[in-house]
Amino acid sequence: MKLLSEYIEKNQSGSVRLIPQEPEDMWHVYNLIQKGDQLTASTVRGVKSESKTGSVSTDRVRLSLTIAIEDVFFDSYACALRINGRNIAENKFVAFGQYHTLDLEMNQPFTLGKAEWDLISLQRVKDACDITRQADVAAVTMQEGLAVVCLMTQYMTVVRQRIEVPIPRKRRGSTTNYEKGVQRFYEQIYRAIKQHIDFGVVKVVILGSPGFVRDQFFDYMMAEAVKAEDRAIIESKSKFLLVHTSSGHKGALEEVMRDPQIKARLADTKSALEARAIDKFYQMLNDEPDRAFYGYHDVHKAAENGAIGTLMVTDELFRAADVPTRKKYIRLVEDSQATNADVLVFSSLHVSGERLNQLAGVAAILNFPLVIESDGESGAEGDDGEE
């Protein structure tokens, strides 16, 4: 993402002008946009005109439109973003108050205006425009007949392709059909890797499977690369990391991120930092439960006592439709930062974020044990802890 301009007033109102440059940037924009914000972007709209003879024709006209946002739809697979709202600026083609849907496009600038830019939104803009955050991990989980090719960015785990190939069973005296099925399966994985993985960016490619499927595929891939003189694969041989997983489904990546070998290779990435934090939380919950709190009620109490060492919260909570809910989590972050706590905002589309969502989306590792009176709603989101 590229920041073109930023105008934030002392009362925190204002606007930013941005250009999305990567598919992941659409995820950042999705997290920035709230109902009631104002969005200005280029769009195409069908405009009807009537000739002197009475015939009616429709021309597609590109124009700049400003809408008050009412609905937002994000397609995580295609990284596409559609925003619906009412026109709030004079325009000769679109009446004031008329509905229009804007499709945000790559490499097309837009301006987002807010009545209040809170610290979470401003940090999101900063992170999105940080060129060091690019995706540098790819993963392929597989089992016989099934493979899932994923790109793991700092904020998302995106399934780029799911491969399913029927493989006949081995028969006594003949394995020809079985071997042909496996060959077709490996061919499709190889093609998917070449199509979806940019070896100029990716530092590690994880191959995970139960049994020896990963090893057999890796041998096949390297042999094919040598035969085809595929230098991208050959020169990236050291980037491939073969690990055991219980299945070939995307969910197996949760196991992968806990693997010490993987943690060592990804030690400097945001995803590894989050994986270590959530692992430490679960260990603490087992060994010292008075230092591991989750759910808004208990974490809020810990923040009031200045006890939080590490706060973990999913970005999903900052997309809450009602403003009070969003603001209470922003205050929780501010209160934690005021006592020098480390704050980690997990992406709900990343495997670590999915694990945190199982804990109501918010958890904390405390600096010291804390015992609080429980009202039986620990971890429940019904009690907002407002004073």
mmCIF file of C-alpha atoms in Angstrom:
data_model
loop_
_atom_site.group_PDB
_atom_site.id
_atom_site.type_symbol
_atom_site.label_atom_id
_atom_site.label_comp_id
_atom_site.label_asym_id
_atom_site.label_seq_id
_atom_site.Cartn_x
_atom_site.Cartn_y
_atom_site.Cartn_z
ATOM 1 C CA MET A 1 0.000 0.000 0.000
ATOM 2 C CA LYS A 2 1.215 3.479 -0.812
ATOM 3 C CA LEU A 3 0.208 6.520 1.239
ATOM 4 C CA LEU A 4 -0.341 9.523 -1.037
ATOM 5 C CA SER A 5 -1.554 12.020 1.527
ATOM 6 C CA GLU A 6 -2.827 12.278 5.089
ATOM 7 C CA TYR A 7 -4.872 15.059 6.672
ATOM 8 C CA ILE A 8 -5.755 14.405 10.313
ATOM 9 C CA GLU A 9 -7.162 17.275 12.399
ATOM 10 C CA LYS A 10 -6.540 17.810 16.121
ATOM 11 C CA ASN A 11 -9.954 16.285 16.865
ATOM 12 C CA GLN A 12 -8.784 13.140 14.988
ATOM 13 C CA SER A 13 -11.154 13.677 12.041
ATOM 14 C CA GLY A 14 -9.711 13.726 8.552
ATOM 15 C CA SER A 15 -8.828 11.610 5.544
ATOM 16 C CA VAL A 16 -6.061 9.555 3.964
ATOM 17 C CA ARG A 17 -5.440 8.890 0.277
ATOM 18 C CA LEU A 18 -4.055 5.449 -0.526
ATOM 19 C CA ILE A 19 -3.207 3.175 -3.457
ATOM 20 C CA PRO A 20 -3.574 -0.603 -2.950
ATOM 21 C CA GLN A 21 -0.611 -2.316 -4.643
ATOM 22 C CA GLU A 22 -0.922 -5.918 -3.433
ATOM 23 C CA PRO A 23 -3.949 -8.221 -2.972
ATOM 24 C CA GLU A 24 -3.301 -8.190 0.782
ATOM 25 C CA ASP A 25 -3.796 -4.422 0.792
ATOM 26 C CA MET A 26 -7.518 -5.046 0.257
ATOM 27 C CA TRP A 27 -7.563 -6.837 3.621
ATOM 28 C CA HIS A 28 -6.047 -3.773 5.261
ATOM 29 C CA VAL A 29 -8.652 -1.522 3.623
ATOM 30 C CA TYR A 30 -11.421 -3.870 4.804
ATOM 31 C CA ASN A 31 -10.142 -3.437 8.363
ATOM 32 C CA LEU A 32 -9.953 0.346 7.981
ATOM 33 C CA ILE A 33 -13.470 0.899 6.648
ATOM 34 C CA GLN A 34 -16.359 1.399 9.037
ATOM 35 C CA LYS A 35 -20.042 2.120 8.461
ATOM 36 C CA GLY A 36 -20.500 5.900 8.234
ATOM 37 C CA ASP A 37 -17.044 6.590 6.794
ATOM 38 C CA GLN A 38 -16.763 8.502 3.517
ATOM 39 C CA LEU A 39 -15.088 6.909 0.518
ATOM 40 C CA THR A 40 -14.069 8.697 -2.678
ATOM 41 C CA ALA A 41 -12.964 6.529 -5.599
ATOM 42 C CA SER A 42 -13.103 6.170 -9.349
ATOM 43 C CA THR A 43 -15.940 3.985 -10.625
ATOM 44 C CA VAL A 44 -17.856 3.063 -13.769
ATOM 45 C CA ARG A 45 -21.608 3.629 -13.974
ATOM 46 C CA GLY A 46 -24.127 3.035 -16.716
ATOM 47 C CA VAL A 47 -25.738 6.319 -17.783
ATOM 48 C CA LYS A 48 -28.893 6.312 -19.902
ATOM 49 C CA SER A 49 -29.386 8.973 -22.566
ATOM 50 C CA GLU A 50 -32.251 9.629 -24.978
ATOM 51 C CA SER A 51 -31.675 10.813 -28.534
ATOM 52 C CA LYS A 52 -33.840 13.277 -30.474
ATOM 53 C CA THR A 53 -35.566 10.353 -32.143
ATOM 54 C CA GLY A 54 -36.593 8.905 -28.790
ATOM 55 C CA SER A 55 -34.202 5.947 -28.746
ATOM 56 C CA VAL A 56 -32.555 5.201 -25.414
ATOM 57 C CA SER A 57 -28.922 4.133 -25.104
ATOM 58 C CA THR A 58 -26.722 3.309 -22.130
ATOM 59 C CA ASP A 59 -23.148 4.491 -21.971
ATOM 60 C CA ARG A 60 -20.621 3.387 -19.385
ATOM 61 C CA VAL A 61 -18.993 6.461 -17.875
ATOM 62 C CA ARG A 62 -15.978 6.541 -15.531
ATOM 63 C CA LEU A 63 -16.408 9.100 -12.768
ATOM 64 C CA SER A 64 -15.233 9.975 -9.275
ATOM 65 C CA LEU A 65 -17.857 9.339 -6.601
ATOM 66 C CA THR A 66 -18.039 9.974 -2.852
ATOM 67 C CA ILE A 67 -20.315 7.730 -0.791
ATOM 68 C CA ALA A 68 -21.265 7.396 2.862
ATOM 69 C CA ILE A 69 -20.475 3.745 3.554
ATOM 70 C CA GLU A 70 -23.290 1.423 4.619
ATOM 71 C CA ASP A 71 -22.148 -2.095 3.703
ATOM 72 C CA VAL A 72 -18.775 -3.711 3.017
ATOM 73 C CA PHE A 73 -18.120 -7.109 1.424
ATOM 74 C CA PHE A 74 -14.681 -8.722 1.345
ATOM 75 C CA ASP A 75 -13.904 -11.854 -0.685
ATOM 76 C CA SER A 76 -10.894 -13.385 1.103
ATOM 77 C CA TYR A 77 -10.109 -15.787 -1.749
ATOM 78 C CA ALA A 78 -10.047 -13.179 -4.518
ATOM 79 C CA CYS A 79 -8.974 -10.345 -2.140
ATOM 80 C CA ALA A 80 -11.751 -8.238 -3.684
ATOM 81 C CA LEU A 81 -13.583 -5.443 -1.895
ATOM 82 C CA ARG A 82 -17.052 -4.012 -2.641
ATOM 83 C CA ILE A 83 -18.461 -1.056 -0.727
ATOM 84 C CA ASN A 84 -22.072 0.068 -0.895
ATOM 85 C CA GLY A 85 -23.449 3.431 0.179
ATOM 86 C CA ARG A 86 -25.269 6.641 -0.745
ATOM 87 C CA ASN A 87 -23.785 9.385 -2.898
ATOM 88 C CA ILE A 88 -23.045 12.473 -0.759
ATOM 89 C CA ALA A 89 -21.379 14.757 -3.300
ATOM 90 C CA GLU A 90 -22.806 16.626 -6.269
ATOM 91 C CA ASN A 91 -22.442 14.701 -9.496
ATOM 92 C CA LYS A 92 -24.176 15.162 -12.857
ATOM 93 C CA PHE A 93 -24.473 11.400 -13.381
ATOM 94 C CA VAL A 94 -25.536 10.221 -9.902
ATOM 95 C CA ALA A 95 -28.231 11.940 -7.872
ATOM 96 C CA PHE A 96 -27.530 13.045 -4.311
ATOM 97 C CA GLY A 97 -28.564 10.231 -1.930
ATOM 98 C CA GLN A 98 -28.631 7.586 -4.670
ATOM 99 C CA TYR A 99 -27.070 4.210 -3.864
ATOM 100 C CA HIS A 100 -23.938 3.025 -5.618
ATOM 101 C CA THR A 101 -21.493 0.140 -5.134
ATOM 102 C CA LEU A 102 -17.783 0.879 -5.444
ATOM 103 C CA ASP A 103 -15.391 -1.917 -6.425
ATOM 104 C CA LEU A 104 -11.965 -0.947 -5.157
ATOM 105 C CA GLU A 105 -9.286 -1.804 -7.700
ATOM 106 C CA MET A 106 -5.578 -2.504 -7.489
ATOM 107 C CA ASN A 107 -3.342 0.468 -8.348
ATOM 108 C CA GLN A 108 -6.315 2.857 -8.283
ATOM 109 C CA PRO A 109 -6.184 5.607 -5.617
ATOM 110 C CA PHE A 110 -9.021 6.238 -3.174
ATOM 111 C CA THR A 111 -9.656 8.625 -0.295
ATOM 112 C CA LEU A 112 -11.079 7.439 3.028
ATOM 113 C CA GLY A 113 -12.550 9.987 5.428
ATOM 114 C CA LYS A 114 -13.433 9.355 9.074
ATOM 115 C CA ALA A 115 -15.031 11.405 11.827
ATOM 116 C CA GLU A 116 -12.388 9.883 14.142
ATOM 117 C CA TRP A 117 -9.113 8.153 13.296
ATOM 118 C CA ASP A 118 -8.346 6.031 16.363
ATOM 119 C CA LEU A 119 -4.926 4.533 17.138
ATOM 120 C CA ILE A 120 -5.867 1.115 15.684
ATOM 121 C CA SER A 121 -6.821 2.622 12.310
ATOM 122 C CA LEU A 122 -3.731 4.825 12.172
ATOM 123 C CA GLN A 123 -1.488 1.870 13.045
ATOM 124 C CA ARG A 124 -3.194 -0.183 10.327
ATOM 125 C CA VAL A 125 -2.320 2.491 7.747
ATOM 126 C CA LYS A 126 1.275 2.535 8.989
ATOM 127 C CA ASP A 127 1.569 -1.270 8.846
ATOM 128 C CA ALA A 128 -0.032 -1.477 5.404
ATOM 129 C CA CYS A 129 2.472 1.004 3.986
ATOM 130 C CA ASP A 130 5.498 -0.771 5.524
ATOM 131 C CA ILE A 131 7.380 -2.424 2.636
ATOM 132 C CA THR A 132 9.063 -4.898 5.007
ATOM 133 C CA ARG A 133 5.780 -6.693 5.698
ATOM 134 C CA GLN A 134 5.494 -8.585 2.377
ATOM 135 C CA ALA A 135 4.458 -12.248 2.334
ATOM 136 C CA ASP A 136 7.497 -14.466 2.676
ATOM 137 C CA VAL A 137 6.069 -17.885 3.554
ATOM 138 C CA ALA A 138 4.267 -20.422 1.367
ATOM 139 C CA ALA A 139 2.878 -23.760 2.478
ATOM 140 C CA VAL A 140 1.576 -26.861 0.748
ATOM 141 C CA THR A 141 -0.196 -29.413 2.918
ATOM 142 C CA MET A 142 -0.927 -32.746 1.267
ATOM 143 C CA GLN A 143 -2.089 -36.303 1.635
ATOM 144 C CA GLU A 144 -2.771 -38.825 -1.101
ATOM 145 C CA GLY A 145 -5.242 -37.221 -3.521
ATOM 146 C CA LEU A 146 -5.562 -33.898 -1.638
ATOM 147 C CA ALA A 147 -3.306 -30.841 -1.492
ATOM 148 C CA VAL A 148 -3.815 -27.228 -0.379
ATOM 149 C CA VAL A 149 -1.501 -24.453 -1.583
ATOM 150 C CA CYS A 150 -1.394 -21.442 0.768
ATOM 151 C CA LEU A 151 0.404 -18.122 1.022
ATOM 152 C CA MET A 152 1.045 -17.005 4.585
ATOM 153 C CA THR A 153 1.453 -13.264 4.897
ATOM 154 C CA GLN A 154 1.831 -11.402 8.171
ATOM 155 C CA TYR A 155 -1.927 -10.880 8.257
ATOM 156 C CA MET A 156 -3.532 -13.660 6.255
ATOM 157 C CA THR A 157 -3.354 -17.330 5.413
ATOM 158 C CA VAL A 158 -4.774 -17.388 1.896
ATOM 159 C CA VAL A 159 -5.709 -20.614 0.132
ATOM 160 C CA ARG A 160 -4.560 -20.114 -3.453
ATOM 161 C CA GLN A 161 -5.561 -23.532 -4.763
ATOM 162 C CA ARG A 162 -7.137 -26.740 -3.501
ATOM 163 C CA ILE A 163 -6.183 -29.840 -5.475
ATOM 164 C CA GLU A 164 -8.180 -33.071 -5.432
ATOM 165 C CA VAL A 165 -7.206 -35.993 -7.668
ATOM 166 C CA PRO A 166 -8.782 -39.454 -7.358
ATOM 167 C CA ILE A 167 -6.046 -42.066 -6.933
ATOM 168 C CA PRO A 168 -7.024 -45.725 -7.601
ATOM 169 C CA ARG A 169 -6.132 -48.279 -4.962
ATOM 170 C CA LYS A 170 -3.191 -50.590 -5.474
ATOM 171 C CA ARG A 171 -4.211 -53.950 -6.828
ATOM 172 C CA ARG A 172 -2.427 -57.230 -6.343
ATOM 173 C CA GLY A 173 -0.078 -57.862 -9.234
ATOM 174 C CA SER A 174 -0.490 -54.387 -10.787
ATOM 175 C CA THR A 175 0.093 -50.845 -9.557
ATOM 176 C CA THR A 176 -0.095 -49.125 -12.959
ATOM 177 C CA ASN A 177 -3.353 -47.240 -12.353
ATOM 178 C CA TYR A 178 -2.223 -46.229 -8.872
ATOM 179 C CA GLU A 179 1.090 -44.880 -10.162
ATOM 180 C CA LYS A 180 -0.661 -42.939 -12.945
ATOM 181 C CA GLY A 181 -3.007 -41.376 -10.384
ATOM 182 C CA VAL A 182 -0.099 -40.337 -8.149
ATOM 183 C CA GLN A 183 1.709 -38.923 -11.210
ATOM 184 C CA ARG A 184 -1.320 -36.757 -12.114
ATOM 185 C CA PHE A 185 -1.577 -35.619 -8.500
ATOM 186 C CA TYR A 186 2.075 -34.578 -8.288
ATOM 187 C CA GLU A 187 1.886 -32.840 -11.687
ATOM 188 C CA GLN A 188 -0.980 -30.648 -10.483
ATOM 189 C CA ILE A 189 0.836 -29.702 -7.247
ATOM 190 C CA TYR A 190 3.962 -28.839 -9.223
ATOM 191 C CA ARG A 191 1.986 -26.603 -11.585
ATOM 192 C CA ALA A 192 0.226 -24.916 -8.651
ATOM 193 C CA ILE A 193 3.539 -24.148 -6.928
ATOM 194 C CA LYS A 194 4.910 -22.579 -10.111
ATOM 195 C CA GLN A 195 1.717 -20.553 -10.602
ATOM 196 C CA HIS A 196 1.175 -19.240 -7.077
ATOM 197 C CA ILE A 197 4.603 -18.984 -5.409
ATOM 198 C CA ASP A 198 6.980 -16.133 -6.215
ATOM 199 C CA PHE A 199 10.409 -17.454 -5.262
ATOM 200 C CA GLY A 200 11.829 -13.963 -5.517
ATOM 201 C CA VAL A 201 9.794 -12.990 -2.437
ATOM 202 C CA VAL A 202 9.154 -16.231 -0.539
ATOM 203 C CA LYS A 203 11.866 -17.238 1.936
ATOM 204 C CA VAL A 204 10.408 -20.564 3.040
ATOM 205 C CA VAL A 205 8.137 -23.104 1.332
ATOM 206 C CA ILE A 206 6.668 -25.576 3.808
ATOM 207 C CA LEU A 207 5.727 -29.045 2.505
ATOM 208 C CA GLY A 208 3.661 -30.884 5.099
ATOM 209 C CA SER A 209 1.977 -34.278 5.045
ATOM 210 C CA PRO A 210 1.387 -37.460 7.002
ATOM 211 C CA GLY A 211 3.599 -40.413 6.027
ATOM 212 C CA PHE A 212 6.082 -39.933 3.209
ATOM 213 C CA VAL A 213 3.883 -38.071 0.712
ATOM 214 C CA ARG A 214 5.874 -34.823 1.122
ATOM 215 C CA ASP A 215 9.214 -36.598 0.596
ATOM 216 C CA GLN A 216 8.006 -38.450 -2.486
ATOM 217 C CA PHE A 217 6.531 -35.273 -3.967
ATOM 218 C CA PHE A 218 9.703 -33.294 -3.244
ATOM 219 C CA ASP A 219 11.827 -35.927 -5.056
ATOM 220 C CA TYR A 220 9.389 -35.850 -7.995
ATOM 221 C CA MET A 221 9.406 -32.034 -8.147
ATOM 222 C CA MET A 222 13.205 -31.725 -8.106
ATOM 223 C CA ALA A 223 13.557 -34.418 -10.775
ATOM 224 C CA GLU A 224 11.037 -32.608 -12.990
ATOM 225 C CA ALA A 225 12.743 -29.272 -12.376
ATOM 226 C CA VAL A 226 16.101 -30.679 -13.452
ATOM 227 C CA LYS A 227 14.527 -32.288 -16.521
ATOM 228 C CA ALA A 228 12.808 -29.014 -17.507
ATOM 229 C CA GLU A 229 15.770 -26.851 -16.436
ATOM 230 C CA ASP A 230 13.446 -24.952 -14.124
ATOM 231 C CA ARG A 231 15.999 -22.689 -12.458
ATOM 232 C CA ALA A 232 13.442 -21.028 -10.127
ATOM 233 C CA ILE A 233 12.763 -24.380 -8.436
ATOM 234 C CA ILE A 234 16.348 -25.685 -8.611
ATOM 235 C CA GLU A 235 17.870 -22.551 -7.105
ATOM 236 C CA SER A 236 15.201 -22.484 -4.377
ATOM 237 C CA LYS A 237 15.810 -26.056 -3.225
ATOM 238 C CA SER A 238 17.132 -24.865 0.141
ATOM 239 C CA LYS A 239 13.917 -22.892 0.757
ATOM 240 C CA PHE A 240 11.792 -26.046 0.968
ATOM 241 C CA LEU A 241 11.149 -27.327 4.474
ATOM 242 C CA LEU A 242 9.583 -30.770 4.868
ATOM 243 C CA VAL A 243 7.546 -31.337 8.039
ATOM 244 C CA HIS A 244 5.074 -33.869 9.372
ATOM 245 C CA THR A 245 1.367 -32.954 9.608
ATOM 246 C CA SER A 246 -1.606 -35.064 10.605
ATOM 247 C CA SER A 247 -3.494 -34.341 7.356
ATOM 248 C CA GLY A 248 -3.399 -32.462 4.067
ATOM 249 C CA HIS A 249 -6.067 -29.940 5.077
ATOM 250 C CA LYS A 250 -5.453 -26.237 5.739
ATOM 251 C CA GLY A 251 -6.065 -26.786 9.463
ATOM 252 C CA ALA A 252 -2.788 -28.715 9.625
ATOM 253 C CA LEU A 253 -0.957 -25.382 9.356
ATOM 254 C CA GLU A 254 -1.780 -24.795 13.018
ATOM 255 C CA GLU A 255 0.451 -27.787 13.849
ATOM 256 C CA VAL A 256 3.115 -26.495 11.468
ATOM 257 C CA MET A 257 3.347 -23.096 13.183
ATOM 258 C CA ARG A 258 3.993 -24.856 16.513
ATOM 259 C CA ASP A 259 6.878 -26.904 15.090
ATOM 260 C CA PRO A 260 10.226 -25.757 16.635
ATOM 261 C CA GLN A 261 11.953 -26.209 13.266
ATOM 262 C CA ILE A 262 9.463 -23.838 11.635
ATOM 263 C CA LYS A 263 9.741 -21.313 14.469
ATOM 264 C CA ALA A 264 13.511 -21.210 14.017
ATOM 265 C CA ARG A 265 13.215 -20.541 10.278
ATOM 266 C CA LEU A 266 10.545 -17.866 10.733
ATOM 267 C CA ALA A 267 11.968 -16.303 13.892
ATOM 268 C CA ASP A 268 11.828 -12.720 12.582
ATOM 269 C CA THR A 269 8.319 -12.745 11.127
ATOM 270 C CA LYS A 270 5.124 -11.393 12.686
ATOM 271 C CA SER A 271 3.383 -14.754 12.260
ATOM 272 C CA ALA A 272 6.088 -16.544 14.274
ATOM 273 C CA LEU A 273 5.901 -13.902 17.022
ATOM 274 C CA GLU A 274 2.143 -14.422 17.293
ATOM 275 C CA ALA A 275 2.517 -18.217 17.245
ATOM 276 C CA ARG A 276 5.031 -18.059 20.105
ATOM 277 C CA ALA A 277 2.755 -15.727 22.091
ATOM 278 C CA ILE A 278 -0.329 -17.944 21.757
ATOM 279 C CA ASP A 279 1.731 -21.040 22.615
ATOM 280 C CA LYS A 280 3.101 -19.282 25.697
ATOM 281 C CA PHE A 281 -0.444 -18.342 26.709
ATOM 282 C CA TYR A 282 -1.678 -21.936 26.556
ATOM 283 C CA GLN A 283 1.387 -23.121 28.483
ATOM 284 C CA MET A 284 0.741 -20.461 31.099
ATOM 285 C CA LEU A 285 -2.939 -21.423 31.263
ATOM 286 C CA ASN A 286 -1.832 -24.957 32.105
ATOM 287 C CA ASP A 287 1.007 -24.131 34.520
ATOM 288 C CA GLU A 288 -0.021 -20.790 36.097
ATOM 289 C CA PRO A 289 -3.706 -20.115 35.304
ATOM 290 C CA ASP A 290 -3.676 -16.953 37.463
ATOM 291 C CA ARG A 291 -1.354 -15.394 34.861
ATOM 292 C CA ALA A 292 -3.383 -16.348 31.769
ATOM 293 C CA PHE A 293 -6.685 -14.500 31.261
ATOM 294 C CA TYR A 294 -9.046 -14.540 28.286
ATOM 295 C CA GLY A 295 -12.398 -12.978 27.412
ATOM 296 C CA TYR A 296 -13.076 -9.248 27.712
ATOM 297 C CA HIS A 297 -14.286 -9.247 31.331
ATOM 298 C CA ASP A 298 -11.193 -10.831 32.882
ATOM 299 C CA VAL A 299 -8.675 -9.178 30.556
ATOM 300 C CA HIS A 300 -10.259 -5.782 31.286
ATOM 301 C CA LYS A 301 -9.863 -6.410 35.031
ATOM 302 C CA ALA A 302 -6.227 -7.347 34.486
ATOM 303 C CA ALA A 303 -5.676 -4.104 32.559
ATOM 304 C CA GLU A 304 -7.258 -2.102 35.405
ATOM 305 C CA ASN A 305 -4.704 -3.659 37.761
ATOM 306 C CA GLY A 306 -1.784 -2.920 35.419
ATOM 307 C CA ALA A 307 -1.005 -6.634 35.269
ATOM 308 C CA ILE A 308 -0.861 -7.267 31.517
ATOM 309 C CA GLY A 309 2.503 -8.182 30.022
ATOM 310 C CA THR A 310 1.239 -9.243 26.592
ATOM 311 C CA LEU A 311 -2.204 -8.447 25.190
ATOM 312 C CA MET A 312 -3.470 -10.470 22.229
ATOM 313 C CA VAL A 313 -6.581 -9.359 20.349
ATOM 314 C CA THR A 314 -7.995 -10.221 16.918
ATOM 315 C CA ASP A 315 -8.649 -7.505 14.339
ATOM 316 C CA GLU A 316 -12.202 -8.869 14.017
ATOM 317 C CA LEU A 317 -13.113 -7.124 17.277
ATOM 318 C CA PHE A 318 -12.156 -3.738 15.809
ATOM 319 C CA ARG A 319 -14.610 -4.321 12.947
ATOM 320 C CA ALA A 320 -17.566 -4.473 15.329
ATOM 321 C CA ALA A 321 -20.658 -2.903 13.754
ATOM 322 C CA ASP A 322 -21.558 -0.959 16.902
ATOM 323 C CA VAL A 323 -19.225 1.865 17.875
ATOM 324 C CA PRO A 324 -19.279 1.241 21.678
ATOM 325 C CA THR A 325 -17.961 -2.319 21.237
ATOM 326 C CA ARG A 326 -15.167 -1.140 18.950
ATOM 327 C CA LYS A 327 -14.243 1.679 21.324
ATOM 328 C CA LYS A 328 -14.069 -0.534 24.399
ATOM 329 C CA TYR A 329 -11.437 -2.720 22.727
ATOM 330 C CA ILE A 330 -9.512 0.359 21.625
ATOM 331 C CA ARG A 331 -9.544 1.556 25.242
ATOM 332 C CA LEU A 332 -8.332 -1.875 26.343
ATOM 333 C CA VAL A 333 -5.366 -1.535 23.968
ATOM 334 C CA GLU A 334 -4.655 2.022 25.164
ATOM 335 C CA ASP A 335 -4.842 1.002 28.845
ATOM 336 C CA SER A 336 -2.479 -1.925 28.216
ATOM 337 C CA GLN A 337 0.018 0.218 26.307
ATOM 338 C CA ALA A 338 -0.057 2.784 29.112
ATOM 339 C CA THR A 339 1.451 0.128 31.426
ATOM 340 C CA ASN A 340 4.070 -0.850 28.798
ATOM 341 C CA ALA A 341 2.355 -4.080 27.776
ATOM 342 C CA ASP A 342 3.172 -5.630 24.411
ATOM 343 C CA VAL A 343 0.085 -5.505 22.189
ATOM 344 C CA LEU A 344 -0.327 -8.019 19.359
ATOM 345 C CA VAL A 345 -3.244 -7.561 16.944
ATOM 346 C CA PHE A 346 -3.862 -10.945 15.315
ATOM 347 C CA SER A 347 -5.412 -11.291 11.867
ATOM 348 C CA SER A 348 -8.606 -13.347 11.968
ATOM 349 C CA LEU A 349 -7.570 -14.806 8.587
ATOM 350 C CA HIS A 350 -4.286 -16.163 9.943
ATOM 351 C CA VAL A 351 -4.024 -19.560 11.659
ATOM 352 C CA SER A 352 -2.866 -17.910 14.911
ATOM 353 C CA GLY A 353 -5.864 -15.577 14.766
ATOM 354 C CA GLU A 354 -8.170 -18.550 14.340
ATOM 355 C CA ARG A 355 -6.732 -20.044 17.543
ATOM 356 C CA LEU A 356 -7.222 -16.742 19.394
ATOM 357 C CA ASN A 357 -10.831 -16.548 18.192
ATOM 358 C CA GLN A 358 -11.445 -19.754 20.163
ATOM 359 C CA LEU A 359 -10.680 -17.652 23.257
ATOM 360 C CA ALA A 360 -13.332 -15.013 22.419
ATOM 361 C CA GLY A 361 -10.748 -13.092 20.407
ATOM 362 C CA VAL A 362 -8.882 -11.541 23.355
ATOM 363 C CA ALA A 363 -6.354 -12.974 25.813
ATOM 364 C CA ALA A 364 -3.522 -11.741 28.014
ATOM 365 C CA ILE A 365 -0.364 -13.055 29.629
ATOM 366 C CA LEU A 366 0.094 -11.314 32.987
ATOM 367 C CA ASN A 367 3.297 -10.079 34.579
ATOM 368 C CA PHE A 368 2.186 -11.410 37.952
ATOM 369 C CA PRO A 369 -0.568 -13.693 39.294
ATOM 370 C CA LEU A 370 -3.927 -12.035 39.761
ATOM 371 C CA VAL A 371 -7.053 -13.381 41.431
ATOM 372 C CA ILE A 372 -10.319 -11.625 40.597
ATOM 373 C CA GLU A 373 -13.884 -12.228 41.646
ATOM 374 C CA SER A 374 -15.615 -14.102 38.831
ATOM 375 C CA ASP A 375 -19.274 -13.536 37.993
ATOM 376 C CA GLY A 376 -19.363 -16.739 35.970
ATOM 377 C CA GLU A 377 -18.975 -14.926 32.640
ATOM 378 C CA SER A 378 -15.211 -15.185 32.159
ATOM 379 C CA GLY A 379 -14.575 -15.271 28.447
ATOM 380 C CA ALA A 380 -18.124 -14.155 27.650
ATOM 381 C CA GLU A 381 -18.608 -11.110 25.491
ATOM 382 C CA GLY A 382 -21.911 -10.131 27.046
ATOM 383 C CA ASP A 383 -20.255 -8.166 29.886
ATOM 384 C CA ASP A 384 -18.493 -5.211 28.346
ATOM 385 C CA GLY A 385 -16.899 -4.070 31.613
ATOM 386 C CA GLU A 386 -17.986 -0.463 31.052
ATOM 387 C CA GLU A 387 -17.931 1.804 34.046
#
